[in-house]
Each structure stands twice: as C-alpha cells, then as structure tokens.
Amino acid sequence: MRIAHFSDPHVNLKYHPQHLPRLRRALEDALDRMKADHIIITGDLTSNGDARDLRTIRRLFESLGIMKSSKLTVVVGNHDIYGGPHLAEEVLSFPERCRTTRYDEKLAIFQDAFAELFADTITMTPQGYPFLKRVGKVCLLGFNSIATHSYIQNPVGSNGTILKEARDQAADLAEHQAWKSANTRVALLHHHMFRNRDIEHLDIADGLSASGLAGKIEQRTLKLHGKRQILKLFRQIGVTMALHGHVHFTGQYERHGISFLNGAGAVFPAFRSAGYYYNMIEVSAKGGLEFMPVKLEKKEIRSLQLDNTPAIVGE
Ligand SMILES: [Fe+2]
C-alpha cells in the first residue's frame, strides 16, 4: 500500500490563489504518477479557515475522486481555526482575532466540511479527536494538536499541545483491535516534534540549509508544548511513524526509534528554491516500511500557477 503525505497547502483564493492549483498538481502527481492508494493531509488545509476555501477544497477532492474515508484522511491545523494575518496591517490586530476566535465553532466547521472523511473513524469525543482509522493493514491515529488561545502559551494561535485528557483517550483507543492488529501504526498531528537544537540533524530536502531553517523557525512562535509526554505516549502505544507539518519544509527525523516525517513542502515551502516535495510511504504486506520525498517538477508548478482552476473556484 502506498500513502502520500502532504501538509499545509494553505489554500486561500484571495491571498494565495496559486495554492489551489499547486495542491491539485501535487495530489494528481501522487495519485496518477506515484499510484498512491491513500492521501494524508496534516492540517492547515486553509490559510484563513474561510468557508469558501473549505468548499473549494472539498470540490477539488471530489473532482479527484478522493472525497471518501478510504482514500483520504485529514487533521486540523492552526490556520483552519485561527486563520492568519495576510496583510501587513492585519499583523497588529491578529492577536485580538485569535483571542476572540470561537475555537469549538471553527473546529466544528472544519469537521463538517470534511465529514465523509471522519465517517468511519473510532473516537470517544463529539469533536472527533483523537480518532482511529483503519486503512488496510495500517491504523491511523489522528490528533488535534491545536492549542486554545492563551496570552502566555498561545498568543497568536500557532502553538500546539495534546492535553492529558486527549493522551489518555489515545491510550484507550490503542486498546482497540483496529490498532492492536495493525502491522503499521501511524500518528497524525499538525505540529512538529523536533526541538530547535535538533535541526542540524534533520534530513531535509535538497537546497535547504539547516541554519536558514533554524532562523526561520526562531522568528515565529510555533511550539508544541509537552513534546516529552507525547513522545512517551507514542512509545507506550507502539507508534511506528508520525506525520506532521506546520513548519514549511519536507524532511524526516527520528526520535526514540519513531520515524517522523514533515510533509509541508509541496505547496507553500518556506524556501521555494529548494523545490516542492511531498512524502511517499510504502507499506509492504508484512508491515515493512519505506519512505522517500518525491520532488514535483518546477516547470509543471509554474505552468499551473497561470491556471486559476475556474471549474472549482466559485461561490
Ligand atoms: Fe500551522
């Protein structure tokens, strides 16, 4: 079975019109050329959580025949809840916007937009996270890692956490047969698990420098609080691999014997000169696991930027 992993397409028809065709190009590459059986997108599907963008992404998925649980899995990202500042004048007012965001409402809108993809998940909460989903012999464990607003811990919505309650629920879900009998167990979350001091050891796509990336991350508040407890949970329940995004590059690293893949470089990479990549994961019938970054040709991306996909833009 082949799984393609993407993250952070940040679709936004108003400020990032090129992201929708880039996402389409990337998904088509995974489905048609690389023959992916299943697609995973780990959050920030939208840049601003706008209903119009959610509808447009749905239509893209429908047009590709992947708007079904067996073909596609998504988890929510911070931009899907809080949005982001897209104009210079929005930067100052953005913390106030985060403070007044109705978190539960925004999460429900996201979940509703992709309801079919959650239809056969196993979960204990009405919000839908954490959830288990079985795809062949692979079992996915999806988390909502988006922290609620806090002046100190999460002033601009970009920091994450997985609260103890959710970690306990995940531990309970791991008792389920769907998880226990799987030959590959994959955790999905939006936030990354590397520390800034690990950056030099990340295996990152060609053309990226670790120091340039460190600087980029340093400028922002992009933390996941409680990484140690999350890692402990992952080890305890036998997570084989974890997929995430949030920081916009493609790369892989290992922590405590678990492979982590960052898949946020296919549509909106931090360094465009490095190229556009996504992750392809191949799981053999016996549970053997191989993964590699797949590069999208620059030429094709450029030609698609001229295409504003009129058939799926609207409303
Ligand atoms: Fe993010």
CSV table of C-alpha atoms in Angstrom, one decimal, residues 2-277:
chain,number,residue,atom,x,y,z
A,2,ARG,CA,1.2,3.5,-0.9
A,3,ILE,CA,0.4,6.5,1.2
A,4,ALA,CA,1.2,10.1,0.1
A,5,HIS,CA,1.6,12.6,2.8
A,6,PHE,CA,1.1,16.4,2.4
A,7,SER,CA,0.7,19.2,4.8
A,8,ASP,CA,-0.1,22.9,5.0
A,9,PRO,CA,-1.4,23.7,1.5
A,10,HIS,CA,-2.8,26.9,3.0
A,11,VAL,CA,-5.5,27.3,0.3
A,12,ASN,CA,-6.8,30.8,0.1
A,13,LEU,CA,-8.4,32.1,-3.0
A,14,LYS,CA,-8.0,35.7,-2.0
A,15,TYR,CA,-4.4,36.0,-0.9
A,16,HIS,CA,-2.8,32.8,-2.2
A,17,PRO,CA,-4.6,32.0,-5.4
A,18,GLN,CA,-1.7,29.8,-6.6
A,19,HIS,CA,-2.0,27.3,-3.8
A,20,LEU,CA,-5.1,25.6,-5.1
A,21,PRO,CA,-3.7,24.7,-8.5
A,22,ARG,CA,-0.4,23.7,-6.8
A,23,LEU,CA,-2.3,21.4,-4.4
A,24,ARG,CA,-4.2,19.9,-7.3
A,25,ARG,CA,-0.9,19.3,-9.2
A,26,ALA,CA,0.6,17.7,-6.1
A,27,LEU,CA,-2.3,15.4,-5.5
A,28,GLU,CA,-2.5,14.4,-9.2
A,29,ASP,CA,1.2,13.6,-9.1
A,30,ALA,CA,0.7,11.3,-6.0
A,31,LEU,CA,-2.5,9.7,-7.4
A,32,ASP,CA,-1.6,9.3,-11.1
A,33,ARG,CA,2.1,9.1,-11.3
A,34,MET,CA,3.1,7.6,-7.9
A,35,LYS,CA,-0.1,5.5,-7.6
A,36,ALA,CA,-0.9,6.4,-4.1
A,37,ASP,CA,-3.7,4.4,-2.5
A,38,HIS,CA,-4.3,6.8,0.3
A,39,ILE,CA,-3.7,10.5,0.9
A,40,ILE,CA,-3.0,12.2,4.3
A,41,ILE,CA,-3.0,15.9,4.8
A,42,THR,CA,-1.9,17.0,8.3
A,43,GLY,CA,-3.6,20.4,8.7
A,44,ASP,CA,-3.6,24.0,7.5
A,45,LEU,CA,-5.6,23.0,4.6
A,46,THR,CA,-6.8,26.6,4.5
A,47,SER,CA,-4.8,29.7,5.3
A,48,ASN,CA,-7.6,31.6,6.9
A,49,GLY,CA,-10.3,29.0,7.8
A,50,ASP,CA,-12.7,30.6,5.3
A,51,ALA,CA,-15.9,28.7,4.4
A,52,ARG,CA,-15.4,29.5,0.7
A,53,ASP,CA,-11.9,27.9,0.8
A,54,LEU,CA,-13.2,24.9,2.6
A,55,ARG,CA,-15.9,24.4,0.0
A,56,THR,CA,-13.4,24.8,-2.8
A,57,ILE,CA,-11.0,22.2,-1.3
A,58,ARG,CA,-13.9,19.8,-1.0
A,59,ARG,CA,-14.7,20.3,-4.7
A,60,LEU,CA,-11.1,19.6,-5.5
A,61,PHE,CA,-11.2,16.4,-3.5
A,62,GLU,CA,-14.4,15.4,-5.2
A,63,SER,CA,-13.1,16.1,-8.7
A,64,LEU,CA,-10.1,13.9,-7.9
A,65,GLY,CA,-12.4,11.1,-6.6
A,66,ILE,CA,-10.8,11.2,-3.1
A,67,MET,CA,-13.6,12.7,-1.0
A,68,LYS,CA,-14.0,9.4,0.8
A,69,SER,CA,-12.7,8.0,4.0
A,70,SER,CA,-10.9,5.1,2.3
A,71,LYS,CA,-8.9,7.5,0.1
A,72,LEU,CA,-8.2,10.5,2.2
A,73,THR,CA,-7.5,11.4,5.9
A,74,VAL,CA,-7.1,15.0,7.2
A,75,VAL,CA,-6.5,16.5,10.6
A,76,VAL,CA,-7.0,20.1,11.6
A,77,GLY,CA,-4.2,22.8,11.6
A,78,ASN,CA,-4.0,26.1,13.5
A,79,HIS,CA,-4.8,28.2,10.4
A,80,ASP,CA,-8.0,26.2,9.9
A,81,ILE,CA,-9.1,27.5,13.4
A,82,TYR,CA,-7.4,30.9,13.8
A,83,GLY,CA,-6.5,31.9,10.3
A,84,GLY,CA,-3.5,34.1,9.9
A,85,PRO,CA,-2.6,37.7,9.1
A,86,HIS,CA,-2.3,38.1,5.3
A,87,LEU,CA,-1.8,41.8,5.0
A,88,ALA,CA,0.8,43.9,6.9
A,89,GLU,CA,-2.0,45.9,8.6
A,90,GLU,CA,-3.5,42.7,10.0
A,91,VAL,CA,-0.4,41.8,12.0
A,92,LEU,CA,-1.2,44.1,14.9
A,93,SER,CA,-4.8,43.1,15.2
A,94,PHE,CA,-4.2,39.4,14.7
A,95,PRO,CA,-3.6,38.5,18.4
A,96,GLU,CA,-7.0,40.1,19.2
A,97,ARG,CA,-8.6,38.0,16.4
A,98,CYS,CA,-7.1,34.8,18.0
A,99,ARG,CA,-8.4,35.8,21.4
A,100,THR,CA,-11.9,36.2,20.2
A,101,THR,CA,-11.9,33.1,17.8
A,102,ARG,CA,-14.6,30.7,18.7
A,103,TYR,CA,-12.4,27.6,18.8
A,104,ASP,CA,-15.2,25.0,19.1
A,105,GLU,CA,-17.2,26.6,16.4
A,106,LYS,CA,-14.3,26.8,13.9
A,107,LEU,CA,-13.3,23.2,14.6
A,108,ALA,CA,-16.9,22.0,14.0
A,109,ILE,CA,-17.0,23.9,10.7
A,110,PHE,CA,-13.8,22.2,9.6
A,111,GLN,CA,-15.0,18.8,10.7
A,112,ASP,CA,-18.4,19.4,8.9
A,113,ALA,CA,-16.6,20.4,5.7
A,114,PHE,CA,-14.9,17.0,5.5
A,115,ALA,CA,-17.5,14.9,7.4
A,116,GLU,CA,-17.2,12.0,5.0
A,117,LEU,CA,-13.6,11.5,5.8
A,118,PHE,CA,-14.4,11.0,9.5
A,119,ALA,CA,-17.5,8.9,8.9
A,120,ASP,CA,-15.9,5.6,9.9
A,121,THR,CA,-13.3,6.8,12.4
A,122,ILE,CA,-13.4,5.4,16.0
A,123,THR,CA,-13.5,8.2,18.6
A,124,MET,CA,-14.7,9.0,22.1
A,125,THR,CA,-15.4,12.6,21.7
A,126,PRO,CA,-18.0,14.7,19.8
A,127,GLN,CA,-15.2,16.9,18.5
A,128,GLY,CA,-13.8,13.9,16.6
A,129,TYR,CA,-10.3,13.7,18.1
A,130,PRO,CA,-8.3,11.7,18.8
A,131,PHE,CA,-9.6,9.1,16.3
A,132,LEU,CA,-8.6,5.8,14.9
A,133,LYS,CA,-9.0,4.9,11.2
A,134,ARG,CA,-8.0,1.7,9.7
A,135,VAL,CA,-6.7,1.8,6.1
A,136,GLY,CA,-5.9,-1.8,5.0
A,137,LYS,CA,-3.2,-3.1,7.5
A,138,VAL,CA,-2.3,0.4,8.5
A,139,CYS,CA,-4.0,2.1,11.5
A,140,LEU,CA,-4.0,5.9,11.7
A,141,LEU,CA,-4.3,7.7,15.0
A,142,GLY,CA,-5.3,11.3,14.3
A,143,PHE,CA,-4.8,14.2,16.9
A,144,ASN,CA,-6.0,17.7,17.1
A,145,SER,CA,-2.8,19.4,18.3
A,146,ILE,CA,-4.2,23.0,18.1
A,147,ALA,CA,-4.0,24.7,21.5
A,148,THR,CA,-6.7,27.1,22.7
A,149,HIS,CA,-5.8,30.7,23.0
A,150,SER,CA,-3.7,31.8,25.9
A,151,TYR,CA,-1.9,35.2,26.4
A,152,ILE,CA,1.2,33.5,27.5
A,153,GLN,CA,1.2,30.0,26.0
A,154,ASN,CA,-0.6,30.7,22.7
A,155,PRO,CA,-0.9,34.4,21.9
A,156,VAL,CA,-1.2,34.0,18.1
A,157,GLY,CA,-2.7,30.6,17.8
A,158,SER,CA,0.3,28.8,16.3
A,159,ASN,CA,1.4,26.9,19.3
A,160,GLY,CA,0.2,23.4,20.0
A,161,THR,CA,-0.5,20.9,22.6
A,162,ILE,CA,-2.1,17.5,23.2
A,163,LEU,CA,-3.8,17.7,26.5
A,164,LYS,CA,-3.6,14.9,29.1
A,165,GLU,CA,-7.3,14.1,28.5
A,166,ALA,CA,-6.6,13.5,24.8
A,167,ARG,CA,-3.5,11.5,25.5
A,168,ASP,CA,-5.5,9.3,27.9
A,169,GLN,CA,-8.2,8.8,25.2
A,170,ALA,CA,-5.5,7.9,22.7
A,171,ALA,CA,-4.1,5.3,25.1
A,172,ASP,CA,-7.6,3.9,25.4
A,173,LEU,CA,-8.1,3.8,21.7
A,174,ALA,CA,-4.8,1.9,21.4
A,175,GLU,CA,-6.5,-0.9,23.2
A,176,HIS,CA,-8.9,-1.3,20.3
A,177,GLN,CA,-8.4,-4.2,17.9
A,178,ALA,CA,-8.1,-1.9,14.9
A,179,TRP,CA,-4.9,-0.5,16.5
A,180,LYS,CA,-3.5,-3.7,18.0
A,181,SER,CA,-3.9,-5.9,14.9
A,182,ALA,CA,-2.5,-3.3,12.5
A,183,ASN,CA,1.0,-4.0,11.2
A,184,THR,CA,1.8,-0.3,10.9
A,185,ARG,CA,0.6,2.4,13.3
A,186,VAL,CA,0.8,5.9,12.2
A,187,ALA,CA,0.1,9.0,14.4
A,188,LEU,CA,-1.1,12.2,12.6
A,189,LEU,CA,-0.7,15.7,14.1
A,190,HIS,CA,-0.2,19.2,12.8
A,191,HIS,CA,2.7,20.3,15.0
A,192,HIS,CA,6.3,19.1,14.7
A,193,MET,CA,8.2,17.2,17.4
A,194,PHE,CA,11.8,18.3,16.7
A,195,ARG,CA,13.5,20.8,19.0
A,196,ASN,CA,15.3,23.8,17.6
A,197,ARG,CA,18.6,22.1,18.6
A,198,ASP,CA,17.7,19.0,16.5
A,199,ILE,CA,17.5,21.0,13.3
A,200,GLU,CA,21.1,20.3,12.2
A,201,HIS,CA,20.3,16.6,12.3
A,202,LEU,CA,17.2,16.7,10.2
A,203,ASP,CA,17.3,15.1,6.8
A,204,ILE,CA,15.8,17.9,4.8
A,205,ALA,CA,15.1,18.2,1.1
A,206,ASP,CA,18.0,19.4,-1.2
A,207,GLY,CA,18.9,23.0,-1.3
A,208,LEU,CA,17.8,23.8,2.3
A,209,SER,CA,20.3,24.8,4.9
A,210,ALA,CA,19.7,23.9,8.5
A,211,SER,CA,20.8,27.3,9.7
A,212,GLY,CA,18.5,29.1,7.3
A,213,LEU,CA,15.7,27.0,8.5
A,214,ALA,CA,16.6,27.5,12.2
A,215,GLY,CA,16.4,31.2,11.7
A,216,LYS,CA,13.0,31.0,10.0
A,217,ILE,CA,11.6,28.9,12.9
A,218,GLU,CA,13.2,31.1,15.5
A,219,GLN,CA,11.3,34.1,14.2
A,220,ARG,CA,8.0,32.5,14.9
A,221,THR,CA,6.1,31.0,17.8
A,222,LEU,CA,5.5,27.5,16.5
A,223,LYS,CA,5.9,25.4,19.6
A,224,LEU,CA,4.3,22.2,20.6
A,225,HIS,CA,4.0,22.1,24.3
A,226,GLY,CA,4.5,18.8,26.1
A,227,LYS,CA,6.6,17.0,23.5
A,228,ARG,CA,8.1,14.7,26.1
A,229,GLN,CA,4.7,13.4,27.3
A,230,ILE,CA,3.5,13.0,23.7
A,231,LEU,CA,6.7,11.0,22.8
A,232,LYS,CA,6.1,8.9,25.9
A,233,LEU,CA,2.6,8.1,24.8
A,234,PHE,CA,3.8,7.3,21.2
A,235,ARG,CA,6.3,4.8,22.6
A,236,GLN,CA,3.9,3.3,25.0
A,237,ILE,CA,1.2,2.6,22.4
A,238,GLY,CA,3.6,1.4,19.7
A,239,VAL,CA,3.5,4.2,17.2
A,240,THR,CA,5.7,3.3,14.2
A,241,MET,CA,5.7,6.6,12.4
A,242,ALA,CA,4.3,10.1,12.9
A,243,LEU,CA,3.3,12.5,10.2
A,244,HIS,CA,3.0,16.3,10.6
A,245,GLY,CA,3.5,19.7,9.0
A,246,HIS,CA,3.3,23.2,10.5
A,247,VAL,CA,6.9,24.2,9.6
A,248,HIS,CA,7.0,24.6,5.9
A,249,PHE,CA,9.6,22.1,4.6
A,250,THR,CA,9.8,18.4,3.7
A,251,GLY,CA,12.1,16.3,5.9
A,252,GLN,CA,12.4,13.4,8.2
A,253,TYR,CA,14.0,12.6,11.5
A,254,GLU,CA,13.8,10.0,14.2
A,255,ARG,CA,13.0,10.4,17.9
A,256,HIS,CA,13.2,7.4,20.3
A,257,GLY,CA,13.0,4.9,17.4
A,258,ILE,CA,9.9,6.5,15.8
A,259,SER,CA,10.2,8.0,12.3
A,260,PHE,CA,8.8,11.5,11.9
A,261,LEU,CA,8.0,12.9,8.5
A,262,ASN,CA,7.3,16.6,7.9
A,263,GLY,CA,5.3,17.0,4.7
A,264,ALA,CA,4.7,20.7,4.4
A,265,GLY,CA,6.8,21.5,1.4
A,266,ALA,CA,4.7,20.6,-1.6
A,267,VAL,CA,2.5,23.7,-2.0
A,268,PHE,CA,3.9,26.5,0.3
A,269,PRO,CA,7.5,25.8,1.1
A,270,ALA,CA,9.5,28.2,3.3
A,271,PHE,CA,12.3,28.2,0.7
A,272,ARG,CA,10.9,27.9,-2.8
A,273,SER,CA,14.4,27.5,-4.3
A,274,ALA,CA,14.6,24.1,-2.6
A,275,GLY,CA,11.8,22.8,-4.7
A,276,TYR,CA,8.4,21.3,-3.9
A,277,TYR,CA,8.3,17.9,-2.2
